[in-house]
Coordinates of C-alpha atoms in Angstrom, one line a residue:
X6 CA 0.0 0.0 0.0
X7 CA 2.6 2.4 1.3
X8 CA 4.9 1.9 -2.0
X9 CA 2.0 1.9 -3.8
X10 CA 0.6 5.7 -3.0
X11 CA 4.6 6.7 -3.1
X12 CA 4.7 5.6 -7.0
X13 CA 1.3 7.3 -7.7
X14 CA 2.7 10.5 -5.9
X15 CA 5.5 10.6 -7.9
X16 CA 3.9 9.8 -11.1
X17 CA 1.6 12.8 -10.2
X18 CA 5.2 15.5 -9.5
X19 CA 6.3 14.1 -13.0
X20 CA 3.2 15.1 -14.6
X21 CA 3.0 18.5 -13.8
X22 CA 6.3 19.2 -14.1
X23 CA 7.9 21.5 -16.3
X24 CA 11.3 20.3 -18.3
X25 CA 13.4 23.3 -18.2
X26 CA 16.3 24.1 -20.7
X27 CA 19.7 24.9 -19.3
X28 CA 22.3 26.3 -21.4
X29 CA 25.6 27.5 -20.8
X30 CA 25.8 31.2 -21.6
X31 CA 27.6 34.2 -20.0
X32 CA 26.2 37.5 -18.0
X33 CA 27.7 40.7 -18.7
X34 CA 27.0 44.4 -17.4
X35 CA 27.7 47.0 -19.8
X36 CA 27.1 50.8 -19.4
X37 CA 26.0 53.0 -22.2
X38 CA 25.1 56.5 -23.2
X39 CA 20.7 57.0 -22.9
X40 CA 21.2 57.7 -26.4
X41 CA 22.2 53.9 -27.2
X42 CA 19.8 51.9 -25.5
X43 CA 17.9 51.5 -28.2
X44 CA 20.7 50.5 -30.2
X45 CA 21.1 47.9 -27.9
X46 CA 17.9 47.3 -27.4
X47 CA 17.8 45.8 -31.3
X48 CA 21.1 44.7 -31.4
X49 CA 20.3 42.2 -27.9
X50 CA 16.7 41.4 -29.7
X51 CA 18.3 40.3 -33.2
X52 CA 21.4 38.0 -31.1
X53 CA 19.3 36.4 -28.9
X54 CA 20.7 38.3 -26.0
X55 CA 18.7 39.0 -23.0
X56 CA 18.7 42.4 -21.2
X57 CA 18.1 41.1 -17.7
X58 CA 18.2 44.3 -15.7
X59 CA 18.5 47.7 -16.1
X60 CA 19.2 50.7 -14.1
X61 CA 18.9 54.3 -14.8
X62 CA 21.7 56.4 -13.6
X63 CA 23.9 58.7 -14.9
X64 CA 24.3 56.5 -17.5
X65 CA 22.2 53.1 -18.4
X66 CA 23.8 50.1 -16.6
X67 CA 22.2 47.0 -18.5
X68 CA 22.7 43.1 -17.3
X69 CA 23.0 40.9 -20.3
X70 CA 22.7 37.0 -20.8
X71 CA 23.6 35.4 -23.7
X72 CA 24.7 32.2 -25.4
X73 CA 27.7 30.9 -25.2
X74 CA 27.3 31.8 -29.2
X75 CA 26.3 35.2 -28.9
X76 CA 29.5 35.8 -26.5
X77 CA 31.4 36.6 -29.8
X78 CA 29.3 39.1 -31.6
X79 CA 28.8 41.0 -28.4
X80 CA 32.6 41.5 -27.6
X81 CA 33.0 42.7 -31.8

C-alpha cells in the first residue's frame, strides 16, 4: 500500500512538471550612453541576448545573458 501511493505521488510530481532548458551562456554588465539603448535594445533582440536588468543612472547600466554563441558578436 505504502509503495503503492509513493509511485502514484511521484507519477503525479512528474506530470505536472515543467522540463526546463539549461544552457551554458555568460552575463555581462555593460554601461552605455541613454542615447544607445535602443541600439542595444535591437542589437540584444536580433542575437538572442537577454537584457536582464537595467538601471537608470547617470548612464544606463544594462545586465545581459547570452549564449555561449552570442558571446562573440557581443565582444566585436
Amino acid at each position: 500500500g505504502l509503495v503503492r501511493a509513493y509511485s502514484q505521488a511521484t507519477q503525479d510530481v512528474i506530470q505536472k512538471s515543467k522540463i526546463v532548458l539549461k544552457q551554458e551562456g555568460y552575463e555581462a554588465t555593460i554601461e552605455i550612453e541613454y542615447k544607445d539603448f535602443e541600439k542595444l535594445k535591437y542589437f540584444c533582440k536580433v542575437n538572442e541576448i537577454n537584457i536582464k536588468e537595467v538601471e537608470y543612472l547617470e548612464n544606463i547600466m544594462a545586465k545581459l545573458e547570452m549564449k555561449k554563441e552570442s558571446q562573440v558578436l557581443f565582444m566585436q
